[in-house]
Amino acid sequence: MSRTTGQPTVQGGLPVIPARSVAPVELPAPPEHLAAKVAELLGWGGVMLPPMTLLGRRVVMVAELITDAHAERLALGCPPVTDRTTVSTWVWPELAGMVPAPAVRLIGAIALSRHWRTALTSVVPFSRFTNTAVVVPAAVAEGDDFLANCLMRAGHYGVSVATAQDAGPVELTLRGRPPQDFPVEQEVTVRWLREVVYDRILATTVS
């Protein structure tokens, strides 16, 4: 026989206390708007692309079109090559001097999330190839975990950290550092990223 005692329900010998409902912290503005603010704070020029998935991560890429190389590729009829297997052959010694020149310069990658861990996980793989930054809600930055872990890890990888206020302003909490020369074994990845971004720039800027 059961009765209501006003005490927490007991399951398996342990009290079960109802979880308090807490509204999730959300980004206060669209990703494109916040990313543009961060790029401005960091002095990143170039073309800002809509959010896209690269290397399995959702990021906003900022890149610069290399006009001379773009014009040459147009003249030669060489559009972006986004097939990774094809691009992987471009590092073969026998193809030296025969592959198209890069038509874009990667300026930066930005990850935006309501969780700093998610944002860092998304953007860290790009820190070897370009500048990187994360944007999180300002409320997230108030916790000890953010100060003790997020800023430490971001600093280790050279990632800039920005917080977005509810009213709209974006503030730079940590300025990252530019990447060093990427490892030779990453050459294929870098070339492929440039081609995918080149393709997206043309699709975005050419009507």
Backbone as JSON Lines, residues from 0, in Angstrom:
{"i":0,"aa":"M","n":[0.86,-1.19,0.0],"ca":[0.0,0.0,0.0],"c":[0.89,1.23,0.0]}
{"i":1,"aa":"S","n":[0.62,2.16,-0.91],"ca":[1.44,3.37,-1.01],"c":[0.66,4.55,-0.49]}
{"i":2,"aa":"R","n":[1.38,5.52,-0.04],"ca":[0.73,6.74,0.43],"c":[1.63,7.92,0.12]}
{"i":3,"aa":"T","n":[1.04,9.07,0.06],"ca":[1.8,10.27,-0.23],"c":[2.32,10.86,1.05]}
{"i":4,"aa":"T","n":[3.61,11.01,1.15],"ca":[4.23,11.5,2.39],"c":[4.84,12.89,2.23]}
{"i":5,"aa":"G","n":[4.9,13.37,0.96],"ca":[5.55,14.65,0.73],"c":[7.05,14.53,0.6]}
{"i":6,"aa":"Q","n":[7.6,13.31,0.74],"ca":[9.03,13.07,0.61],"c":[9.35,12.69,-0.84]}
{"i":7,"aa":"P","n":[10.63,12.83,-1.27],"ca":[11.01,12.44,-2.63],"c":[10.73,10.96,-2.86]}
{"i":8,"aa":"T","n":[10.34,10.63,-4.1],"ca":[10.12,9.24,-4.47],"c":[11.42,8.46,-4.33]}
{"i":9,"aa":"V","n":[11.29,7.2,-3.85],"ca":[12.47,6.35,-3.67],"c":[12.48,5.26,-4.72]}
{"i":10,"aa":"Q","n":[13.58,5.15,-5.46],"ca":[13.76,4.1,-6.45],"c":[15.11,3.45,-6.23]}
{"i":11,"aa":"G","n":[15.1,2.13,-6.06],"ca":[16.36,1.42,-5.87],"c":[17.09,1.85,-4.63]}
{"i":12,"aa":"G","n":[16.36,2.32,-3.61],"ca":[17.0,2.72,-2.37],"c":[17.54,4.13,-2.36]}
{"i":13,"aa":"L","n":[17.43,4.87,-3.52],"ca":[17.94,6.22,-3.61],"c":[16.8,7.19,-3.86]}
{"i":14,"aa":"P","n":[16.8,8.34,-3.22],"ca":[15.73,9.31,-3.46],"c":[15.83,9.91,-4.85]}
{"i":15,"aa":"V","n":[14.72,10.07,-5.51],"ca":[14.67,10.67,-6.84],"c":[14.07,12.06,-6.69]}
{"i":16,"aa":"I","n":[14.89,13.06,-6.88],"ca":[14.44,14.44,-6.75],"c":[14.13,15.0,-8.12]}
{"i":17,"aa":"P","n":[12.92,15.52,-8.33],"ca":[12.56,16.05,-9.65],"c":[13.55,17.12,-10.1]}
{"i":18,"aa":"A","n":[13.98,17.01,-11.36],"ca":[14.93,17.99,-11.9],"c":[14.24,19.33,-12.12]}
{"i":19,"aa":"R","n":[14.97,20.39,-11.81],"ca":[14.43,21.72,-12.01],"c":[14.56,22.09,-13.48]}
{"i":20,"aa":"S","n":[13.52,22.55,-14.08],"ca":[13.53,22.91,-15.48],"c":[14.26,24.23,-15.67]}
{"i":21,"aa":"V","n":[15.32,24.2,-16.48],"ca":[16.12,25.39,-16.74],"c":[16.13,25.65,-18.23]}
{"i":22,"aa":"A","n":[15.74,26.84,-18.61],"ca":[15.7,27.19,-20.04],"c":[17.12,27.21,-20.6]}
{"i":23,"aa":"P","n":[17.36,26.6,-21.74],"ca":[18.7,26.61,-22.32],"c":[19.11,28.01,-22.73]}
{"i":24,"aa":"V","n":[20.41,28.28,-22.63],"ca":[20.95,29.57,-23.06],"c":[21.14,29.52,-24.57]}
{"i":25,"aa":"E","n":[20.57,30.47,-25.27],"ca":[20.65,30.49,-26.73],"c":[21.48,31.66,-27.2]}
{"i":26,"aa":"L","n":[22.0,31.56,-28.41],"ca":[22.67,32.7,-29.02],"c":[21.64,33.79,-29.29]}
{"i":27,"aa":"P","n":[21.96,35.04,-29.01],"ca":[20.96,36.11,-29.09],"c":[20.7,36.65,-30.49]}
{"i":28,"aa":"A","n":[21.4,36.16,-31.49],"ca":[21.23,36.67,-32.86],"c":[21.61,35.57,-33.84]}
{"i":29,"aa":"P","n":[21.22,35.71,-35.11],"ca":[21.58,34.71,-36.12],"c":[23.1,34.54,-36.24]}
{"i":30,"aa":"P","n":[23.56,33.33,-36.54],"ca":[25.01,33.08,-36.65],"c":[25.72,34.03,-37.61]}
{"i":31,"aa":"E","n":[25.11,34.32,-38.75],"ca":[25.76,35.19,-39.73],"c":[26.03,36.57,-39.16]}
{"i":32,"aa":"H","n":[25.08,37.08,-38.38],"ca":[25.24,38.41,-37.77],"c":[26.37,38.4,-36.75]}
{"i":33,"aa":"L","n":[26.37,37.41,-35.88],"ca":[27.4,37.33,-34.84],"c":[28.78,37.09,-35.44]}
{"i":34,"aa":"A","n":[28.84,36.23,-36.45],"ca":[30.12,35.94,-37.1],"c":[30.69,37.2,-37.74]}
{"i":35,"aa":"A","n":[29.84,38.01,-38.35],"ca":[30.3,39.26,-38.97],"c":[30.87,40.21,-37.92]}
{"i":36,"aa":"K","n":[30.24,40.25,-36.74],"ca":[30.73,41.11,-35.67],"c":[32.1,40.65,-35.19]}
{"i":37,"aa":"V","n":[32.27,39.35,-35.05],"ca":[33.56,38.81,-34.59],"c":[34.65,39.07,-35.63]}
{"i":38,"aa":"A","n":[34.34,38.84,-36.89],"ca":[35.32,39.08,-37.95],"c":[35.76,40.55,-37.95]}
{"i":39,"aa":"E","n":[34.81,41.45,-37.7],"ca":[35.14,42.87,-37.65],"c":[36.06,43.17,-36.46]}
{"i":40,"aa":"L","n":[35.75,42.58,-35.3],"ca":[36.58,42.79,-34.12],"c":[38.01,42.3,-34.33]}
{"i":41,"aa":"L","n":[38.14,41.19,-35.07],"ca":[39.45,40.58,-35.29],"c":[40.17,41.15,-36.51]}
{"i":42,"aa":"G","n":[39.49,42.0,-37.26],"ca":[40.11,42.59,-38.43],"c":[40.24,41.65,-39.61]}
{"i":43,"aa":"W","n":[39.34,40.68,-39.69],"ca":[39.36,39.74,-40.8],"c":[38.62,40.34,-41.99]}
{"i":44,"aa":"G","n":[39.3,40.51,-43.11],"ca":[38.65,40.96,-44.33],"c":[38.22,39.77,-45.17]}
{"i":45,"aa":"G","n":[37.76,40.04,-46.38],"ca":[37.38,38.95,-47.27],"c":[35.89,38.7,-47.31]}
{"i":46,"aa":"V","n":[35.53,37.56,-47.87],"ca":[34.13,37.18,-48.06],"c":[33.71,36.26,-46.92]}
{"i":47,"aa":"M","n":[32.58,36.6,-46.28],"ca":[32.04,35.74,-45.23],"c":[30.97,34.85,-45.85]}
{"i":48,"aa":"L","n":[31.14,33.54,-45.71],"ca":[30.22,32.59,-46.31],"c":[29.14,32.17,-45.32]}
{"i":49,"aa":"P","n":[28.01,31.71,-45.82],"ca":[26.98,31.17,-44.92],"c":[27.53,29.95,-44.17]}
{"i":50,"aa":"P","n":[26.94,29.61,-43.03],"ca":[27.39,28.42,-42.29],"c":[27.44,27.19,-43.19]}
{"i":51,"aa":"M","n":[28.49,26.41,-43.06],"ca":[28.66,25.22,-43.88],"c":[29.33,24.12,-43.07]}
{"i":52,"aa":"T","n":[29.19,22.89,-43.52],"ca":[29.81,21.76,-42.83],"c":[31.08,21.35,-43.56]}
{"i":53,"aa":"L","n":[32.2,21.43,-42.86],"ca":[33.5,21.04,-43.39],"c":[34.19,20.17,-42.35]}
{"i":54,"aa":"L","n":[34.82,19.12,-42.79],"ca":[35.5,18.19,-41.87],"c":[34.55,17.7,-40.79]}
{"i":55,"aa":"G","n":[33.27,17.63,-41.13],"ca":[32.27,17.15,-40.18],"c":[31.88,18.16,-39.13]}
{"i":56,"aa":"R","n":[32.32,19.41,-39.29],"ca":[32.01,20.47,-38.32],"c":[31.25,21.61,-38.99]}
{"i":57,"aa":"R","n":[30.36,22.24,-38.22],"ca":[29.58,23.37,-38.72],"c":[30.32,24.66,-38.4]}
{"i":58,"aa":"V","n":[30.74,25.38,-39.42],"ca":[31.52,26.6,-39.21],"c":[31.1,27.67,-40.23]}
{"i":59,"aa":"V","n":[31.5,28.88,-39.93],"ca":[31.37,30.0,-40.87],"c":[32.78,30.31,-41.35]}
{"i":60,"aa":"M","n":[33.0,30.22,-42.64],"ca":[34.33,30.46,-43.2],"c":[34.43,31.88,-43.74]}
{"i":61,"aa":"V","n":[35.6,32.45,-43.54],"ca":[35.93,33.76,-44.11],"c":[37.14,33.55,-45.01]}
{"i":62,"aa":"A","n":[37.03,34.0,-46.25],"ca":[38.1,33.75,-47.21],"c":[38.23,34.94,-48.16]}
{"i":63,"aa":"E","n":[39.38,35.01,-48.8],"ca":[39.66,36.09,-49.75],"c":[39.89,35.48,-51.13]}
{"i":64,"aa":"L","n":[39.2,36.01,-52.12],"ca":[39.39,35.55,-53.49],"c":[40.68,36.12,-54.04]}
{"i":65,"aa":"I","n":[41.55,35.27,-54.55],"ca":[42.79,35.72,-55.17],"c":[42.48,36.03,-56.63]}
{"i":66,"aa":"T","n":[42.32,37.29,-56.94],"ca":[41.76,37.69,-58.24],"c":[42.59,37.22,-59.43]}
{"i":67,"aa":"D","n":[43.91,37.31,-59.31],"ca":[44.76,36.89,-60.44],"c":[44.61,35.4,-60.72]}
{"i":68,"aa":"A","n":[44.65,34.6,-59.65],"ca":[44.5,33.15,-59.82],"c":[43.11,32.8,-60.31]}
{"i":69,"aa":"H","n":[42.11,33.52,-59.82],"ca":[40.73,33.27,-60.27],"c":[40.59,33.58,-61.76]}
{"i":70,"aa":"A","n":[41.16,34.71,-62.19],"ca":[41.09,35.08,-63.61],"c":[41.8,34.05,-64.48]}
{"i":71,"aa":"E","n":[42.95,33.56,-64.0],"ca":[43.69,32.55,-64.76],"c":[42.88,31.26,-64.89]}
{"i":72,"aa":"R","n":[42.23,30.86,-63.81],"ca":[41.44,29.64,-63.85],"c":[40.22,29.79,-64.75]}
{"i":73,"aa":"L","n":[39.65,30.98,-64.76],"ca":[38.55,31.22,-65.68],"c":[39.03,31.11,-67.13]}
{"i":74,"aa":"A","n":[40.18,31.69,-67.41],"ca":[40.72,31.65,-68.77],"c":[41.06,30.23,-69.21]}
{"i":75,"aa":"L","n":[41.5,29.41,-68.27],"ca":[41.87,28.03,-68.59],"c":[40.69,27.07,-68.5]}
{"i":76,"aa":"G","n":[39.53,27.6,-68.09],"ca":[38.36,26.73,-67.94],"c":[38.54,25.73,-66.82]}
{"i":77,"aa":"C","n":[39.09,26.19,-65.7],"ca":[39.36,25.29,-64.57],"c":[38.5,25.72,-63.37]}
{"i":78,"aa":"P","n":[37.31,25.18,-63.23],"ca":[36.43,25.52,-62.11],"c":[36.91,24.87,-60.81]}
{"i":79,"aa":"P","n":[36.28,25.17,-59.69],"ca":[36.65,24.52,-58.43],"c":[36.53,23.0,-58.53]}
{"i":80,"aa":"V","n":[37.46,22.31,-57.9],"ca":[37.46,20.85,-57.88],"c":[37.19,20.42,-56.43]}
{"i":81,"aa":"T","n":[35.99,19.94,-56.18],"ca":[35.61,19.63,-54.8],"c":[35.69,18.15,-54.46]}
{"i":82,"aa":"D","n":[36.06,17.32,-55.43],"ca":[36.22,15.89,-55.16],"c":[37.54,15.67,-54.44]}
{"i":83,"aa":"R","n":[37.47,15.18,-53.22],"ca":[38.67,15.06,-52.4],"c":[39.65,14.05,-52.97]}
{"i":84,"aa":"T","n":[39.17,13.0,-53.58],"ca":[40.07,11.99,-54.16],"c":[40.88,12.6,-55.3]}
{"i":85,"aa":"T","n":[40.23,13.41,-56.11],"ca":[40.94,14.06,-57.2],"c":[41.99,15.03,-56.67]}
{"i":86,"aa":"V","n":[41.61,15.81,-55.69],"ca":[42.54,16.79,-55.12],"c":[43.74,16.08,-54.47]}
{"i":87,"aa":"S","n":[43.51,14.89,-53.94],"ca":[44.61,14.18,-53.29],"c":[45.74,13.83,-54.26]}
{"i":88,"aa":"T","n":[45.43,13.78,-55.56],"ca":[46.47,13.47,-56.55],"c":[47.34,14.69,-56.87]}
{"i":89,"aa":"W","n":[46.9,15.86,-56.44],"ca":[47.63,17.08,-56.78],"c":[49.0,17.17,-56.1]}
{"i":90,"aa":"V","n":[49.22,16.36,-55.08],"ca":[50.51,16.4,-54.4],"c":[51.49,15.38,-54.99]}
{"i":91,"aa":"W","n":[51.04,14.62,-55.99],"ca":[51.93,13.65,-56.6],"c":[53.06,14.38,-57.33]}
{"i":92,"aa":"P","n":[54.3,13.93,-57.2],"ca":[55.43,14.61,-57.85],"c":[55.26,14.75,-59.37]}
{"i":93,"aa":"E","n":[54.66,13.75,-59.99],"ca":[54.52,13.8,-61.45],"c":[53.53,14.84,-61.93]}
{"i":94,"aa":"L","n":[52.73,15.4,-60.99],"ca":[51.77,16.44,-61.36],"c":[52.26,17.83,-60.99]}
{"i":95,"aa":"A","n":[53.49,17.94,-60.54],"ca":[54.04,19.24,-60.16],"c":[53.97,20.2,-61.35]}
{"i":96,"aa":"G","n":[53.43,21.39,-61.13],"ca":[53.3,22.39,-62.18],"c":[52.12,22.19,-63.09]}
{"i":97,"aa":"M","n":[51.32,21.15,-62.85],"ca":[50.19,20.86,-63.73],"c":[48.84,21.05,-63.04]}
{"i":98,"aa":"V","n":[48.85,21.34,-61.76],"ca":[47.59,21.49,-61.03],"c":[47.23,22.97,-60.94]}
{"i":99,"aa":"P","n":[45.93,23.28,-60.8],"ca":[45.51,24.68,-60.75],"c":[46.01,25.38,-59.49]}
{"i":100,"aa":"A","n":[46.29,26.65,-59.63],"ca":[46.75,27.44,-58.49],"c":[45.58,27.72,-57.54]}
{"i":101,"aa":"P","n":[45.84,27.82,-56.23],"ca":[44.76,28.15,-55.29],"c":[44.15,29.5,-55.65]}
{"i":102,"aa":"A","n":[42.83,29.55,-55.67],"ca":[42.14,30.8,-56.04],"c":[41.57,31.53,-54.83]}
{"i":103,"aa":"V","n":[41.72,30.95,-53.65],"ca":[41.26,31.63,-52.44],"c":[42.32,31.51,-51.35]}
{"i":104,"aa":"R","n":[42.26,32.46,-50.45],"ca":[43.11,32.43,-49.26],"c":[42.19,32.29,-48.05]}
{"i":105,"aa":"L","n":[42.42,31.3,-47.23],"ca":[41.59,31.11,-46.05],"c":[41.96,32.14,-44.99]}
{"i":106,"aa":"I","n":[40.98,32.94,-44.58],"ca":[41.22,33.99,-43.58],"c":[40.89,33.49,-42.17]}
{"i":107,"aa":"G","n":[39.77,32.78,-42.04],"ca":[39.4,32.32,-40.7],"c":[38.2,31.4,-40.71]}
{"i":108,"aa":"A","n":[38.02,30.71,-39.6],"ca":[36.86,29.84,-39.38],"c":[36.25,30.2,-38.04]}
{"i":109,"aa":"I","n":[34.92,30.31,-38.0],"ca":[34.21,30.71,-36.79],"c":[33.17,29.65,-36.46]}
{"i":110,"aa":"A","n":[33.15,29.23,-35.2],"ca":[32.12,28.3,-34.73],"c":[31.26,29.02,-33.69]}
{"i":111,"aa":"L","n":[29.95,28.84,-33.8],"ca":[29.02,29.49,-32.89],"c":[28.14,28.44,-32.24]}
{"i":112,"aa":"S","n":[28.02,28.5,-30.92],"ca":[27.22,27.51,-30.21],"c":[26.84,28.05,-28.84]}
{"i":113,"aa":"R","n":[25.78,27.51,-28.28],"ca":[25.4,27.89,-26.91],"c":[26.28,27.18,-25.88]}
{"i":114,"aa":"H","n":[27.07,26.2,-26.32],"ca":[27.98,25.49,-25.43],"c":[29.42,25.74,-25.91]}
{"i":115,"aa":"W","n":[30.3,26.17,-25.0],"ca":[31.66,26.46,-25.42],"c":[32.4,25.2,-25.85]}
{"i":116,"aa":"R","n":[32.08,24.07,-25.24],"ca":[32.76,22.83,-25.63],"c":[32.42,22.45,-27.08]}
{"i":117,"aa":"T","n":[31.16,22.61,-27.44],"ca":[30.74,22.31,-28.81],"c":[31.44,23.24,-29.8]}
{"i":118,"aa":"A","n":[31.51,24.52,-29.45],"ca":[32.14,25.49,-30.34],"c":[33.62,25.18,-30.54]}
{"i":119,"aa":"L","n":[34.32,24.88,-29.46],"ca":[35.74,24.57,-29.57],"c":[35.98,23.29,-30.36]}
{"i":120,"aa":"T","n":[35.16,22.27,-30.09],"ca":[35.29,21.01,-30.82],"c":[35.13,21.23,-32.31]}
{"i":121,"aa":"S","n":[34.24,22.15,-32.68],"ca":[33.98,22.41,-34.09],"c":[35.13,23.13,-34.78]}
{"i":122,"aa":"V","n":[35.77,24.05,-34.07],"ca":[36.72,24.93,-34.76],"c":[38.18,24.53,-34.6]}
{"i":123,"aa":"V","n":[38.52,23.78,-33.56],"ca":[39.93,23.43,-33.32],"c":[40.6,22.75,-34.52]}
{"i":124,"aa":"P","n":[39.93,21.81,-35.23],"ca":[40.61,21.19,-36.38],"c":[41.08,22.18,-37.44]}
{"i":125,"aa":"F","n":[40.46,23.37,-37.49],"ca":[40.84,24.37,-38.49],"c":[42.0,25.24,-38.02]}
{"i":126,"aa":"S","n":[42.34,25.15,-36.73],"ca":[43.37,26.03,-36.18],"c":[44.75,25.73,-36.76]}
{"i":127,"aa":"R","n":[44.92,24.58,-37.4],"ca":[46.19,24.25,-38.03],"c":[46.35,24.93,-39.39]}
{"i":128,"aa":"F","n":[45.2,25.4,-39.95],"ca":[45.23,25.91,-41.32],"c":[44.93,27.39,-41.44]}
{"i":129,"aa":"T","n":[44.22,27.96,-40.46],"ca":[43.77,29.34,-40.59],"c":[43.47,29.91,-39.21]}
{"i":130,"aa":"N","n":[43.13,31.19,-39.16],"ca":[42.7,31.8,-37.91],"c":[41.37,31.19,-37.49]}
{"i":131,"aa":"T","n":[41.12,31.15,-36.19],"ca":[39.89,30.54,-35.7],"c":[39.3,31.36,-34.56]}
{"i":132,"aa":"A","n":[37.97,31.24,-34.39],"ca":[37.28,31.95,-33.32],"c":[36.01,31.2,-32.96]}
{"i":133,"aa":"V","n":[35.56,31.38,-31.71],"ca":[34.28,30.83,-31.27],"c":[33.45,31.95,-30.69]}
{"i":134,"aa":"V","n":[32.12,31.79,-30.79],"ca":[31.18,32.74,-30.2],"c":[30.2,31.96,-29.34]}
{"i":135,"aa":"V","n":[30.04,32.4,-28.1],"ca":[29.09,31.76,-27.17],"c":[28.27,32.85,-26.5]}
{"i":136,"aa":"P","n":[27.1,32.5,-25.96],"ca":[26.31,33.5,-25.23],"c":[27.08,34.05,-24.03]}
{"i":137,"aa":"A","n":[26.86,35.3,-23.72],"ca":[27.58,35.93,-22.61],"c":[27.29,35.22,-21.29]}
{"i":138,"aa":"A","n":[26.08,34.67,-21.12],"ca":[25.73,33.99,-19.87],"c":[26.64,32.79,-19.61]}
{"i":139,"aa":"V","n":[27.12,32.16,-20.68],"ca":[28.0,31.0,-20.54],"c":[29.33,31.41,-19.91]}
{"i":140,"aa":"A","n":[29.76,32.63,-20.23],"ca":[31.07,33.1,-19.76],"c":[31.08,33.43,-18.28]}
{"i":141,"aa":"E","n":[29.94,33.39,-17.63],"ca":[29.87,33.73,-16.21],"c":[30.25,32.56,-15.31]}
{"i":142,"aa":"G","n":[30.32,31.36,-15.85],"ca":[30.62,30.19,-15.03],"c":[32.11,29.98,-14.82]}
{"i":143,"aa":"D","n":[32.46,29.36,-13.7],"ca":[33.86,29.05,-13.4],"c":[34.46,28.1,-14.44]}
{"i":144,"aa":"D","n":[33.63,27.21,-14.98],"ca":[34.09,26.24,-15.96],"c":[34.62,26.94,-17.2]}
{"i":145,"aa":"F","n":[33.96,28.02,-17.58],"ca":[34.39,28.79,-18.75],"c":[35.77,29.4,-18.51]}
{"i":146,"aa":"L","n":[35.95,30.01,-17.36],"ca":[37.22,30.66,-17.05],"c":[38.35,29.65,-16.89]}
{"i":147,"aa":"A","n":[38.05,28.54,-16.24],"ca":[39.09,27.57,-15.92],"c":[39.44,26.66,-17.09]}
{"i":148,"aa":"N","n":[38.45,26.38,-17.93],"ca":[38.67,25.39,-18.99],"c":[38.6,25.96,-20.4]}
{"i":149,"aa":"C","n":[37.55,26.72,-20.7],"ca":[37.4,27.21,-22.07],"c":[38.56,28.11,-22.48]}
{"i":150,"aa":"L","n":[38.85,29.13,-21.69],"ca":[39.9,30.07,-22.07],"c":[41.27,29.4,-22.11]}
{"i":151,"aa":"M","n":[41.5,28.47,-21.2],"ca":[42.78,27.75,-21.19],"c":[42.95,26.92,-22.47]}
{"i":152,"aa":"R","n":[41.89,26.18,-22.83],"ca":[41.98,25.33,-24.02],"c":[42.04,26.17,-25.3]}
{"i":153,"aa":"A","n":[41.24,27.23,-25.34],"ca":[41.26,28.1,-26.51],"c":[42.64,28.72,-26.68]}
{"i":154,"aa":"G","n":[43.24,29.15,-25.59],"ca":[44.57,29.73,-25.66],"c":[45.6,28.73,-26.14]}
{"i":155,"aa":"H","n":[45.44,27.48,-25.74],"ca":[46.38,26.43,-26.16],"c":[46.36,26.26,-27.68]}
{"i":156,"aa":"Y","n":[45.16,26.32,-28.27],"ca":[45.03,26.11,-29.71],"c":[45.05,27.4,-30.52]}
{"i":157,"aa":"G","n":[45.18,28.54,-29.84],"ca":[45.23,29.81,-30.55],"c":[43.89,30.3,-31.05]}
{"i":158,"aa":"V","n":[42.8,29.87,-30.41],"ca":[41.45,30.23,-30.84],"c":[40.98,31.49,-30.13]}
{"i":159,"aa":"S","n":[40.45,32.44,-30.87],"ca":[39.86,33.63,-30.26],"c":[38.5,33.26,-29.68]}
{"i":160,"aa":"V","n":[38.13,33.93,-28.59],"ca":[36.85,33.66,-27.91],"c":[36.08,34.97,-27.81]}
{"i":161,"aa":"A","n":[34.83,34.94,-28.24],"ca":[33.96,36.12,-28.14],"c":[32.65,35.73,-27.49]}
{"i":162,"aa":"T","n":[32.03,36.68,-26.79],"ca":[30.75,36.44,-26.14],"c":[29.72,37.39,-26.72]}
{"i":163,"aa":"A","n":[28.5,36.89,-26.87],"ca":[27.4,37.67,-27.44],"c":[26.41,38.03,-26.34]}
{"i":164,"aa":"Q","n":[26.19,39.32,-26.15],"ca":[25.24,39.8,-25.15],"c":[23.81,39.69,-25.67]}
{"i":165,"aa":"D","n":[22.86,39.62,-24.75],"ca":[21.45,39.53,-25.14],"c":[21.02,40.74,-25.96]}
{"i":166,"aa":"A","n":[21.58,41.89,-25.65],"ca":[21.18,43.11,-26.34],"c":[21.83,43.24,-27.72]}
{"i":167,"aa":"G","n":[22.75,42.35,-28.02],"ca":[23.33,42.37,-29.36],"c":[24.82,42.56,-29.45]}
{"i":168,"aa":"P","n":[25.48,43.34,-28.54],"ca":[26.92,43.56,-28.67],"c":[27.72,42.26,-28.55]}
{"i":169,"aa":"V","n":[28.81,42.21,-29.27],"ca":[29.73,41.07,-29.19],"c":[31.06,41.58,-28.64]}
{"i":170,"aa":"E","n":[31.56,40.92,-27.62],"ca":[32.81,41.35,-26.99],"c":[33.87,40.27,-27.14]}
{"i":171,"aa":"L","n":[35.09,40.7,-27.37],"ca":[36.21,39.78,-27.52],"c":[36.81,39.5,-26.14]}
{"i":172,"aa":"T","n":[36.74,38.25,-25.72],"ca":[37.25,37.84,-24.41],"c":[38.7,37.4,-24.49]}
{"i":173,"aa":"L","n":[39.06,36.76,-25.59],"ca":[40.42,36.26,-25.77],"c":[40.79,36.38,-27.24]}
{"i":174,"aa":"R","n":[41.92,37.01,-27.5],"ca":[42.4,37.11,-28.89],"c":[43.35,35.96,-29.16]}
{"i":175,"aa":"G","n":[43.06,35.18,-30.19],"ca":[43.9,34.04,-30.52],"c":[45.13,34.45,-31.29]}
{"i":176,"aa":"R","n":[45.81,33.47,-31.85],"ca":[47.03,33.73,-32.62],"c":[46.91,33.07,-33.99]}
{"i":177,"aa":"P","n":[47.57,33.61,-34.98],"ca":[47.53,32.99,-36.31],"c":[48.24,31.65,-36.29]}
{"i":178,"aa":"P","n":[47.86,30.75,-37.2],"ca":[48.48,29.42,-37.23],"c":[49.91,29.48,-37.73]}
{"i":179,"aa":"Q","n":[50.68,28.51,-37.32],"ca":[52.02,28.35,-37.87],"c":[51.88,27.62,-39.2]}
{"i":180,"aa":"D","n":[52.97,27.36,-39.86],"ca":[52.92,26.61,-41.11],"c":[52.29,25.24,-40.83]}
{"i":181,"aa":"F","n":[51.33,24.87,-41.64],"ca":[50.66,23.59,-41.41],"c":[51.58,22.43,-41.79]}
{"i":182,"aa":"P","n":[51.39,21.27,-41.13],"ca":[52.23,20.11,-41.43],"c":[52.11,19.68,-42.89]}
{"i":183,"aa":"V","n":[53.18,19.17,-43.43],"ca":[53.2,18.75,-44.83],"c":[52.13,17.69,-45.09]}
{"i":184,"aa":"E","n":[51.88,16.82,-44.1],"ca":[50.89,15.76,-44.3],"c":[49.47,16.29,-44.4]}
{"i":185,"aa":"Q","n":[49.27,17.58,-44.08],"ca":[47.95,18.18,-44.18],"c":[47.75,18.92,-45.51]}
{"i":186,"aa":"E","n":[48.71,18.83,-46.4],"ca":[48.65,19.57,-47.66],"c":[47.38,19.24,-48.45]}
{"i":187,"aa":"V","n":[47.02,17.97,-48.52],"ca":[45.82,17.58,-49.27],"c":[44.58,18.2,-48.66]}
{"i":188,"aa":"T","n":[44.49,18.18,-47.34],"ca":[43.32,18.76,-46.65],"c":[43.21,20.24,-46.94]}
{"i":189,"aa":"V","n":[44.33,20.95,-46.88],"ca":[44.32,22.39,-47.13],"c":[43.89,22.69,-48.56]}
{"i":190,"aa":"R","n":[44.43,21.96,-49.5],"ca":[44.06,22.2,-50.9],"c":[42.57,21.93,-51.13]}
{"i":191,"aa":"W","n":[42.09,20.85,-50.52],"ca":[40.67,20.52,-50.68],"c":[39.78,21.58,-50.05]}
{"i":192,"aa":"L","n":[40.15,22.05,-48.85],"ca":[39.37,23.11,-48.19],"c":[39.32,24.35,-49.07]}
{"i":193,"aa":"R","n":[40.43,24.71,-49.67],"ca":[40.45,25.89,-50.54],"c":[39.52,25.72,-51.73]}
{"i":194,"aa":"E","n":[39.49,24.52,-52.29],"ca":[38.63,24.29,-53.45],"c":[37.14,24.35,-53.06]}
{"i":195,"aa":"V","n":[36.8,23.76,-51.92],"ca":[35.4,23.78,-51.47],"c":[34.97,25.22,-51.17]}
{"i":196,"aa":"V","n":[35.83,25.96,-50.5],"ca":[35.51,27.36,-50.19],"c":[35.45,28.19,-51.47]}
{"i":197,"aa":"Y","n":[36.34,27.94,-52.4],"ca":[36.31,28.61,-53.71],"c":[34.98,28.36,-54.4]}
{"i":198,"aa":"D","n":[34.55,27.13,-54.4],"ca":[33.27,26.78,-55.01],"c":[32.12,27.52,-54.33]}
{"i":199,"aa":"R","n":[32.15,27.6,-53.0],"ca":[31.08,28.26,-52.27],"c":[31.1,29.78,-52.49]}
{"i":200,"aa":"I","n":[32.29,30.36,-52.62],"ca":[32.38,31.78,-52.88],"c":[31.75,32.11,-54.23]}
{"i":201,"aa":"L","n":[32.06,31.31,-55.24],"ca":[31.47,31.55,-56.56],"c":[29.96,31.39,-56.54]}
{"i":202,"aa":"A","n":[29.48,30.41,-55.81],"ca":[28.03,30.19,-55.73],"c":[27.35,31.3,-54.95]}
{"i":203,"aa":"T","n":[28.06,31.89,-54.01],"ca":[27.47,32.94,-53.16],"c":[27.52,34.32,-53.8]}
{"i":204,"aa":"T","n":[28.63,34.61,-54.49],"ca":[28.83,35.96,-54.99],"c":[28.44,36.13,-56.45]}
{"i":205,"aa":"V","n":[28.32,35.05,-57.19],"ca":[27.98,35.14,-58.61],"c":[26.52,34.72,-58.78]}
{"i":206,"aa":"S","n":[25.7,35.63,-59.27],"ca":[24.28,35.34,-59.43],"c":[24.02,34.6,-60.75]}
